[in-house]
XYZ file of C-alpha atoms in Angstrom:
647
model
C -14.078 -58.644 18.028
C -10.645 -57.819 19.411
C -11.525 -54.134 19.058
C -14.709 -54.559 21.083
C -13.004 -56.459 23.900
C -10.293 -53.804 24.105
C -12.953 -51.102 24.052
C -14.946 -52.739 26.846
C -11.849 -52.713 29.032
C -11.168 -49.078 28.252
C -14.789 -48.104 28.819
C -14.824 -49.805 32.208
C -11.680 -47.954 33.176
C -13.012 -44.679 31.820
C -16.198 -44.828 33.864
C -14.336 -45.831 37.017
C -12.115 -42.752 36.683
C -15.101 -40.532 37.382
C -14.683 -41.312 41.085
C -11.414 -39.334 41.221
C -12.161 -35.926 42.742
C -9.336 -34.109 40.937
C -9.792 -35.654 37.489
C -10.147 -32.971 34.811
C -10.352 -29.862 36.935
C -12.211 -31.524 39.790
C -15.448 -31.958 37.832
C -18.177 -33.915 39.586
C -18.971 -37.476 38.461
C -22.199 -36.469 36.725
C -20.466 -33.617 34.910
C -17.641 -35.986 33.971
C -20.041 -38.314 32.174
C -21.736 -35.480 30.319
C -18.726 -33.401 29.395
C -16.104 -36.058 28.780
C -17.809 -39.279 27.805
C -20.809 -38.196 25.742
C -19.345 -35.055 24.289
C -16.621 -37.134 22.687
C -17.258 -39.609 19.861
C -14.441 -41.915 20.901
C -15.504 -42.222 24.535
C -19.149 -42.643 23.533
C -18.219 -45.510 21.243
C -16.267 -47.136 24.076
C -19.357 -46.965 26.261
C -21.516 -48.427 23.474
C -19.016 -51.252 23.025
C -19.521 -52.113 26.680
C -23.147 -52.857 25.750
C -21.952 -55.215 23.016
C -19.491 -56.749 25.456
C -22.330 -57.524 27.862
C -23.903 -59.705 25.194
C -20.901 -62.069 25.293
C -21.540 -63.335 28.834
C -22.441 -67.012 29.272
C -25.819 -66.168 30.756
C -26.756 -63.689 28.080
C -25.886 -64.569 24.475
C -22.699 -66.608 24.649
C -24.524 -69.684 25.847
C -27.931 -69.320 27.517
C -29.965 -67.504 24.868
C -28.691 -69.201 21.683
C -28.546 -72.740 23.092
C -30.835 -73.308 26.079
C -33.586 -70.700 25.904
C -35.025 -72.063 22.642
C -35.646 -75.547 24.074
C -37.854 -77.677 23.958
C -39.764 -77.915 20.676
C -40.961 -80.685 18.409
C -37.466 -81.136 16.993
C -35.025 -79.578 19.530
C -34.514 -81.091 23.000
C -32.473 -80.445 26.109
C -30.308 -83.468 26.927
C -32.551 -84.489 29.819
C -34.530 -87.717 29.654
C -36.290 -89.905 32.197
C -35.763 -88.805 35.792
C -33.372 -86.048 34.690
C -36.309 -84.328 33.010
C -37.971 -83.890 36.408
C -35.074 -82.024 38.032
C -36.663 -78.641 38.689
C -33.404 -76.906 39.631
C -31.290 -78.092 36.692
C -31.428 -77.143 33.032
C -32.452 -80.694 32.132
C -35.684 -80.322 34.055
C -36.217 -76.613 33.472
C -36.264 -76.927 29.682
C -38.573 -79.898 29.873
C -40.889 -77.245 31.364
C -40.374 -78.548 34.904
C -38.942 -75.322 36.306
C -38.901 -73.916 39.805
C -37.898 -70.534 41.263
C -34.869 -72.318 42.738
C -33.065 -72.680 39.396
C -30.029 -70.500 40.131
C -29.265 -69.633 36.484
C -32.486 -67.609 36.398
C -31.006 -65.017 38.729
C -27.822 -64.700 36.692
C -29.714 -64.383 33.406
C -32.055 -61.773 34.887
C -29.259 -59.711 36.442
C -27.025 -59.894 33.377
C -29.761 -58.959 30.913
C -30.851 -55.992 33.019
C -27.204 -55.044 33.462
C -26.845 -54.713 29.702
C -30.074 -52.721 29.569
C -28.626 -50.356 32.184
C -25.526 -49.874 30.033
C -27.717 -49.192 26.993
C -29.761 -46.675 28.965
C -26.528 -44.915 29.915
C -25.602 -44.495 26.243
C -29.079 -43.340 25.238
C -29.340 -40.830 28.066
C -25.803 -39.606 27.447
C -26.363 -39.013 23.745
C -29.710 -37.331 24.388
C -27.942 -34.811 26.615
C -24.868 -34.354 24.431
C -24.094 -31.126 22.615
C -22.795 -33.237 19.720
C -26.339 -34.002 18.487
C -27.173 -30.364 17.906
C -28.091 -29.472 14.326
C -25.031 -28.641 12.273
C -22.553 -30.449 14.494
C -20.246 -32.639 12.401
C -20.571 -35.459 14.959
C -24.379 -35.469 14.966
C -24.884 -38.416 12.560
C -22.334 -40.572 14.357
C -23.788 -39.856 17.792
C -27.329 -40.559 16.577
C -26.074 -43.865 15.173
C -24.617 -44.766 18.571
C -27.965 -44.007 20.197
C -29.840 -46.004 17.549
C -27.593 -49.016 18.102
C -28.150 -48.826 21.863
C -31.925 -48.551 21.437
C -32.005 -51.488 19.036
C -29.946 -53.667 21.380
C -32.191 -52.677 24.274
C -35.253 -53.635 22.220
C -33.663 -56.987 21.364
C -33.027 -57.763 25.026
C -36.500 -56.717 26.155
C -38.083 -58.932 23.505
C -36.028 -61.874 24.753
C -36.919 -61.126 28.389
C -40.609 -61.087 27.438
C -40.197 -64.409 25.664
C -38.559 -65.902 28.737
C -40.622 -64.411 31.566
C -43.745 -62.710 30.139
C -44.496 -59.363 31.801
C -41.282 -57.831 33.165
C -40.116 -54.497 34.624
C -39.582 -51.911 31.896
C -36.797 -49.482 32.682
C -35.601 -46.955 30.095
C -33.775 -44.463 32.272
C -30.484 -44.654 34.130
C -30.641 -45.644 37.783
C -30.786 -42.830 40.298
C -28.342 -42.729 43.179
C -31.191 -42.744 45.717
C -32.559 -45.969 44.121
C -35.951 -44.317 43.683
C -36.328 -46.001 40.283
C -34.572 -49.249 41.147
C -37.534 -51.311 42.357
C -40.008 -51.506 39.514
C -42.991 -53.785 39.156
C -43.988 -55.604 35.989
C -45.182 -53.758 32.899
C -47.674 -55.394 30.556
C -45.645 -56.957 27.741
C -47.917 -55.416 25.084
C -47.118 -51.940 26.382
C -43.407 -52.796 26.321
C -43.552 -54.095 22.753
C -45.429 -51.039 21.515
C -42.730 -48.837 23.055
C -40.008 -50.969 21.478
C -41.658 -50.579 18.075
C -41.709 -46.793 18.535
C -38.020 -46.815 19.547
C -37.094 -48.786 16.456
C -39.134 -46.582 14.134
C -37.218 -43.605 15.499
C -33.846 -45.368 15.280
C -34.005 -46.962 11.815
C -33.155 -43.795 9.815
C -29.990 -43.316 11.907
C -28.624 -46.807 11.231
C -26.482 -47.844 8.243
C -27.261 -50.817 6.040
C -24.995 -53.849 5.968
C -22.062 -53.034 3.717
C -21.902 -49.542 5.167
C -21.337 -51.109 8.599
C -20.211 -54.581 9.642
C -22.948 -57.013 10.628
C -21.142 -57.432 13.959
C -22.870 -54.151 14.792
C -26.571 -53.432 14.562
C -27.586 -52.660 10.980
C -30.633 -50.964 9.521
C -31.785 -54.285 8.109
C -31.695 -55.870 11.553
C -33.695 -53.016 13.089
C -36.346 -53.480 10.361
C -36.383 -57.238 10.958
C -36.477 -56.922 14.744
C -39.390 -54.491 14.521
C -41.261 -56.949 12.301
C -40.537 -59.793 14.711
C -41.786 -57.741 17.666
C -44.946 -56.870 15.721
C -45.602 -60.552 14.987
C -44.989 -61.426 18.628
C -47.397 -58.651 19.668
C -49.991 -60.122 17.289
C -49.455 -63.690 18.440
C -50.565 -65.940 21.282
C -49.214 -65.636 24.836
C -50.023 -67.225 28.168
C -51.284 -64.428 30.441
C -51.190 -63.787 34.178
C -54.904 -63.015 33.899
C -57.415 -62.633 31.100
C -57.329 -59.318 29.229
C -60.622 -57.740 28.268
C -61.188 -57.564 24.529
C -58.565 -60.213 23.802
C -59.290 -63.520 22.077
C -58.848 -66.642 24.191
C -57.514 -69.755 22.496
C -59.863 -72.698 22.136
C -57.013 -75.140 22.764
C -53.982 -75.266 25.061
C -55.417 -72.557 27.306
C -55.489 -72.692 31.106
C -58.587 -71.626 33.031
C -56.576 -69.465 35.440
C -53.756 -68.374 33.105
C -55.354 -68.189 29.671
C -53.548 -68.200 26.355
C -54.767 -65.139 24.464
C -53.961 -62.851 21.579
C -54.986 -59.308 20.775
C -58.169 -58.340 18.944
C -58.347 -58.825 15.185
C -57.979 -55.126 14.372
C -54.745 -54.795 16.354
C -53.485 -58.070 14.934
C -54.080 -56.870 11.368
C -52.282 -53.603 12.140
C -49.258 -55.492 13.493
C -49.117 -57.756 10.432
C -49.317 -54.732 8.128
C -46.457 -53.127 10.033
C -44.384 -56.282 9.728
C -45.143 -56.495 6.002
C -43.834 -52.977 5.381
C -40.570 -53.515 7.225
C -39.889 -56.982 5.792
C -40.668 -55.753 2.270
C -38.248 -52.872 2.826
C -35.454 -55.299 3.697
C -36.112 -57.382 0.593
C -36.414 -54.375 -1.710
C -33.189 -52.881 -0.363
C -31.122 -55.615 -2.013
C -28.674 -55.365 0.906
C -29.089 -59.011 1.960
C -29.275 -62.317 0.108
C -29.107 -66.043 0.747
C -25.680 -67.662 0.559
C -25.389 -69.983 -2.447
C -25.859 -73.171 -0.405
C -26.528 -74.073 3.249
C -23.155 -75.849 3.308
C -21.316 -72.672 2.299
C -23.249 -70.604 4.829
C -22.302 -72.911 7.701
C -18.710 -73.158 6.545
C -18.502 -69.366 6.719
C -20.019 -69.362 10.206
C -17.695 -72.086 11.524
C -14.474 -70.510 10.311
C -15.533 -66.956 11.146
C -15.787 -65.563 7.623
C -17.801 -62.363 7.964
C -19.767 -61.846 4.765
C -19.460 -58.287 3.512
C -21.263 -58.347 0.158
C -25.060 -58.794 0.492
C -24.572 -60.878 3.648
C -27.140 -63.432 4.718
C -26.900 -62.326 8.352
C -28.533 -59.058 9.361
C -26.829 -58.968 12.767
C -24.520 -61.395 14.529
C -23.297 -60.842 18.063
C -19.487 -60.827 17.930
C -17.724 -63.411 20.070
C -14.002 -63.907 20.711
C -11.987 -67.113 20.347
C -11.019 -68.449 23.781
C -13.017 -65.597 25.329
C -16.688 -66.187 24.544
C -19.052 -68.205 22.396
C -20.164 -71.775 23.103
C -21.584 -72.590 19.688
C -19.499 -75.536 18.531
C -18.475 -76.308 22.101
C -21.756 -76.865 23.980
C -23.742 -77.626 20.850
C -22.548 -79.188 17.628
C -21.081 -82.295 16.029
C -19.693 -84.511 18.781
C -15.949 -85.050 19.118
C -16.005 -87.612 21.892
C -12.774 -87.290 23.830
C -9.158 -86.534 22.895
C -8.065 -86.695 19.267
C -4.828 -85.753 17.503
C -6.714 -83.391 15.196
C -8.855 -81.472 17.700
C -7.094 -81.469 21.051
C -7.203 -83.288 24.357
C -10.706 -82.350 25.506
C -13.069 -82.830 22.596
C -16.589 -81.500 22.362
C -19.589 -81.197 22.370
C -21.470 -81.672 25.600
C -24.539 -81.948 23.419
C -26.855 -79.799 25.522
C -29.089 -79.440 22.461
C -30.275 -82.606 20.720
C -32.466 -83.296 17.697
C -34.994 -86.077 17.149
C -35.525 -89.021 14.821
C -38.933 -87.788 13.555
C -37.264 -84.505 12.638
C -34.480 -86.340 10.776
C -37.015 -88.367 8.807
C -39.174 -85.314 8.054
C -36.577 -84.136 5.507
C -36.808 -85.102 1.881
C -33.941 -87.499 1.243
C -32.493 -85.057 -1.310
C -32.561 -82.086 1.061
C -28.913 -81.192 1.790
C -29.930 -79.683 5.143
C -30.709 -83.096 6.617
C -27.149 -84.346 7.028
C -25.824 -80.837 7.621
C -28.213 -80.312 10.548
C -28.591 -83.831 11.956
C -25.305 -85.417 13.044
C -26.205 -89.086 13.483
C -22.602 -90.069 14.200
C -19.631 -88.799 16.220
C -15.855 -88.789 16.047
C -14.119 -90.908 18.669
C -10.655 -92.240 19.360
C -11.186 -95.368 21.419
C -10.294 -98.754 19.978
C -9.677 -96.903 16.707
C -9.806 -93.351 15.408
C -13.111 -93.322 13.569
C -16.472 -91.812 12.846
C -18.994 -93.952 14.731
C -22.761 -94.091 14.198
C -24.841 -93.187 17.266
C -27.182 -96.136 16.856
C -30.665 -96.153 18.368
C -30.644 -92.626 19.813
C -33.984 -91.220 18.612
C -33.812 -88.249 21.007
C -30.050 -87.849 21.004
C -29.031 -86.653 17.533
C -26.389 -83.915 17.627
C -26.887 -80.633 15.775
C -24.190 -80.624 13.114
C -24.445 -76.987 12.055
C -21.438 -76.267 14.256
C -18.625 -78.696 13.583
C -14.998 -79.016 14.747
C -14.077 -80.392 11.349
C -15.150 -77.108 9.749
C -13.929 -74.956 12.640
C -10.415 -76.314 12.072
C -10.310 -74.065 9.005
C -9.832 -71.179 11.432
C -6.118 -71.411 12.380
C -6.531 -69.183 15.447
C -9.165 -71.466 16.921
C -7.267 -74.633 15.987
C -4.087 -73.368 17.626
C -5.993 -72.565 20.824
C -7.783 -75.900 21.043
C -4.634 -77.914 20.331
C -2.784 -76.021 23.071
C -5.471 -76.775 25.672
C -5.384 -79.665 28.112
C -8.118 -82.216 28.835
C -9.897 -79.759 31.152
C -9.627 -76.677 28.941
C -12.828 -74.988 27.833
C -11.891 -73.264 24.585
C -14.700 -70.915 23.602
C -15.268 -71.127 19.877
C -15.646 -67.429 19.130
C -18.384 -68.317 16.625
C -20.781 -65.402 16.367
C -24.395 -65.708 17.506
C -26.741 -64.843 14.652
C -29.728 -62.836 15.833
C -31.397 -62.727 12.437
C -30.631 -64.149 9.012
C -32.164 -63.397 5.639
C -33.770 -66.838 5.384
C -35.833 -65.976 8.443
C -36.803 -62.622 6.917
C -38.122 -64.484 3.860
C -40.107 -66.933 5.994
C -41.659 -64.159 8.085
C -42.484 -62.252 4.914
C -44.150 -65.282 3.320
C -46.245 -65.800 6.452
C -47.282 -62.150 6.756
C -48.246 -61.592 3.119
C -50.222 -64.822 2.933
C -52.033 -64.001 6.173
C -52.942 -60.466 5.118
C -53.915 -61.159 1.500
C -55.120 -64.757 1.851
C -53.117 -65.935 -1.147
C -49.562 -67.083 -1.655
C -49.305 -65.175 -4.923
C -49.717 -61.748 -3.278
C -46.919 -59.182 -2.987
C -46.160 -57.068 0.060
C -45.728 -53.296 0.178
C -42.687 -51.555 1.643
C -42.446 -48.369 3.718
C -42.263 -46.246 0.562
C -45.465 -47.757 -0.813
C -43.644 -49.833 -3.431
C -44.553 -53.423 -4.176
C -42.068 -55.985 -2.937
C -40.022 -57.742 -5.584
C -41.135 -61.142 -4.220
C -44.511 -62.765 -3.674
C -45.156 -64.831 -0.561
C -44.601 -67.988 -2.618
C -41.387 -66.641 -4.158
C -39.948 -65.994 -0.696
C -40.737 -69.487 0.569
C -39.448 -71.042 -2.647
C -36.100 -69.231 -2.319
C -35.479 -70.805 1.071
C -36.633 -74.264 0.003
C -34.864 -74.434 -3.343
C -31.486 -73.458 -1.968
C -31.303 -76.743 -0.048
C -31.540 -78.924 -3.176
C -29.124 -79.666 -5.980
C -32.037 -80.133 -8.396
C -33.951 -76.917 -7.852
C -36.722 -77.750 -10.326
C -37.424 -80.923 -8.383
C -37.371 -78.874 -5.179
C -40.093 -76.585 -6.537
C -42.210 -79.601 -7.449
C -41.838 -81.011 -3.941
C -42.721 -77.696 -2.332
C -45.821 -77.389 -4.506
C -46.893 -80.861 -3.421
C -46.360 -79.989 0.246
C -48.494 -76.860 -0.156
C -51.192 -78.864 -1.936
C -51.218 -81.471 0.843
C -50.829 -79.283 3.935
C -51.581 -75.708 2.911
C -49.276 -72.720 2.560
C -49.084 -71.827 6.245
C -48.205 -75.378 7.273
C -45.496 -75.410 4.585
C -43.993 -72.325 6.251
C -44.170 -74.004 9.665
C -42.342 -77.031 8.272
C -39.752 -74.966 6.403
C -39.092 -73.092 9.646
C -38.008 -76.388 11.218
C -35.903 -77.571 8.281
C -34.097 -74.246 7.944
C -33.712 -72.991 11.520
C -33.581 -75.954 13.934
C -30.924 -75.501 16.592
C -30.773 -71.723 16.165
C -33.087 -70.660 19.009
C -35.888 -69.444 16.742
C -38.528 -72.142 16.352
C -39.816 -72.298 19.938
C -40.882 -68.669 19.951
C -42.620 -68.962 16.594
C -44.511 -72.055 17.748
C -45.565 -70.109 20.853
C -46.945 -67.147 18.919
C -48.736 -69.574 16.568
C -50.092 -71.507 19.620
C -48.631 -74.663 18.133
C -45.968 -75.531 20.716
C -47.978 -78.182 22.543
C -49.598 -79.563 19.391
C -46.294 -79.955 17.557
C -44.652 -81.670 20.537
C -47.583 -84.104 20.698
C -47.275 -84.657 16.948
C -43.565 -85.470 17.226
C -44.248 -88.021 19.960
C -47.063 -89.653 17.991
C -44.883 -89.818 14.890
C -42.156 -91.618 16.808
C -44.565 -94.179 18.260
C -46.204 -94.766 14.888
C -42.872 -95.470 13.187
C -41.237 -97.842 15.660
C -44.034 -100.381 15.434
C -45.050 -102.948 18.022
C -43.164 -104.373 20.980
C -42.514 -107.578 19.029
C -40.780 -105.617 16.284
C -43.587 -105.817 13.752
C -45.070 -102.810 12.012
C -41.957 -100.613 12.107
C -41.906 -97.996 9.346
C -38.252 -97.084 9.838
C -35.488 -99.673 9.344
C -34.544 -101.340 12.616
C -30.940 -101.637 11.537
C -28.891 -99.492 9.191
C -25.941 -100.586 7.065
C -23.057 -98.452 5.815
C -19.522 -98.413 4.460
C -16.412 -96.402 5.237
C -14.723 -94.415 2.486
C -11.953 -96.310 0.742
C -9.888 -93.275 -0.234
C -10.494 -90.787 2.569
C -7.923 -88.029 3.051
C -8.687 -87.920 6.784
C -6.545 -89.454 9.537
C -9.648 -91.215 10.883
C -12.017 -93.719 9.321
C -14.637 -91.654 7.539
C -18.187 -92.869 6.945
C -19.448 -92.758 3.382
C -22.640 -90.848 4.103
C -24.163 -91.789 0.768
C -23.950 -95.473 1.671
C -26.146 -95.370 4.803
C -29.392 -97.309 4.324
C -31.735 -94.909 6.124
C -34.917 -95.817 4.273
C -34.923 -99.541 3.654
C -33.010 -102.684 4.541
C -30.793 -103.683 1.586
C -31.314 -107.036 -0.116
C -27.604 -107.787 0.127
C -26.424 -106.796 3.603
C -23.038 -108.406 2.940
C -22.216 -105.526 0.588
C -21.838 -103.301 3.658
C -18.895 -103.076 6.010
C -20.767 -102.148 9.187
C -24.207 -101.898 10.751
C -25.946 -100.365 13.749
C -29.319 -100.573 15.438
C -31.357 -97.632 14.211
C -34.203 -95.385 15.295
C -36.827 -97.866 14.126
C -35.825 -100.600 16.569
C -38.137 -100.846 19.545
C -36.529 -99.850 22.826
C -38.852 -99.977 25.808
C -36.811 -97.438 27.765
C -36.965 -94.936 24.911
C -40.670 -95.505 24.377
C -41.993 -95.960 27.912
C -39.611 -93.845 30.004
C -37.767 -91.287 27.910
C -40.504 -90.277 25.464
C -43.127 -89.414 28.128
C -40.541 -87.394 30.058
C -39.832 -85.046 27.151
C -41.473 -81.640 27.730
C -43.478 -83.351 30.474
C -44.164 -80.151 32.414
C -45.606 -78.087 29.557
C -49.242 -78.725 30.436
C -49.041 -79.570 34.123
C -49.950 -78.142 36.569
C -50.745 -75.210 34.242
C -51.571 -75.616 30.560
C -49.096 -74.138 28.088
C -46.701 -73.001 30.821
C -43.591 -72.401 28.744
C -42.560 -69.234 30.605
C -39.855 -69.355 33.258
C -40.399 -68.297 36.870
C -38.545 -65.445 38.518
C -35.743 -66.638 40.772
C -36.707 -66.664 44.453
C -34.056 -64.099 45.443
C -35.087 -61.783 42.599
C -38.488 -61.660 44.262
C -37.250 -61.392 47.854
C -34.971 -58.444 47.040
C -37.562 -56.536 44.973
C -39.061 -54.640 47.933
C -42.384 -56.324 47.286
C -42.725 -55.156 43.684
C -42.338 -58.590 42.037
C -44.002 -61.946 42.454
C -44.326 -65.181 40.516
C -47.389 -66.233 38.601
C -48.508 -69.173 36.400
C -48.720 -71.465 39.421
C -45.059 -71.145 40.420
C -44.655 -71.111 44.197
């Protein structure tokens, strides 16, 4: 990442030099770009690295996209409850689907994302007009790779813009000095996605696989996976500004004025077949594999170990310690205040929270439960200790990012210990845009959908059968989370028997990917977002029982012990001792206790629960899309306007 930050600085300086009239024999600025920048591998790479650098801004992928944009779902919540959830100009209201065009972050996100697109367009246009891509030139392969990376990053950003805003302006050329192409109206998102698919099909052969190139740059595997994800999004459900002729309108969660629709069955089948080919190609390549355990995977992510041999990640956006990256700082296990081990400030602000029904959805032997759901925090108040959160059914921290693991990175630890109580030390933890577990889940879904059986095998781009069946792919993800993998297979088979194969995929998606900004967009394309949120709320109410405390299905109080021989400086909870599932006969055998999720709390039930995702179906059904910021509209020369009932 140090190389990229240095390169961004150099690229910025390089481009600014083109204003000097006597630079390099008094060439004009346009000639300078063509002859110097894009007819030189080194300068072209600097300009490409500026595109990567743009992804490290707070309101692109350092904070907004990986943490906020994927909220709310049935298991992931913004930390806004009660009246906070109604604040239309704050993230706490916006991600409870109570947004307004006055939410200022919308302008910054919009401008920053399109700024990166402009930088990508500059690279693509420059390479297209470079003499270095002529047949026989020794730099041709490298320059085509640079262009392919830029096109893939541009496709990634456009997909995310579509997910956030729906139809958006589609600009694939550099801006003209007379601004004649600066004020564009919206392009139908289906047209955009079809163009993105074509761009990726063209780019894939020019990209190296992981192992040939670091996963901190776009890899061939990621381009295959992104194309498949775009195809599935194209095939899925979307709220529309108006009904599209020939499209299928949903029978549930669809607004009369802004219907939720998907494409016709023929197009949908074509998109699924396309996804199958590209996902099968990734699997058959053997270039990616699951890490041995979820614990090892998250340890690698927290300390910044970049896997180089069959990595699980297909592409991770590189961040820089104390420069960018809020994973572990804004989201993660909570270090509440100053501690001798982790500095004077502590973390996490806990913008992203998980829920009690999600915690209890895990099998008790699933190692992902306690890895993902941090039901306690580290504090240094009356004593230095791990403290249970208590009855916080909508306030569980996401433990995938964890200071206690991050301390294994000496560079980060040195920075955080040197900071004062006001210091914001960016973690530098990379943002994963796609992992192999997600490839396997998409593959399982696609093959089952196309062939109507979990035992079917996909076909790759070369016409070869995939090495895995749909069931095999799902089983790989599920089994990894269990110590007893035979027992895991038995439990998965029972889940499939009870709920069906597709519902097992939907559930595995939550267990594997919660907190990672993925689930919301899958629920949207499945048209399950509203249903799953309703299901989570009903599950909570059903398990807390009656107002008098009777009928609770979860323990109202939990009991636990602290470790007797901990090697930590703080009191460490013995996680295996916590009585999550039943009240023990001998409560005196436990050192401590706390009220738990099963205890009735009228504020949680009657105020907080109804406020969660309260704007999703009012005043417009299934309105998960964000509005355009008011100034974005007012400065568009009349080409843009809001829809979906936003004023």
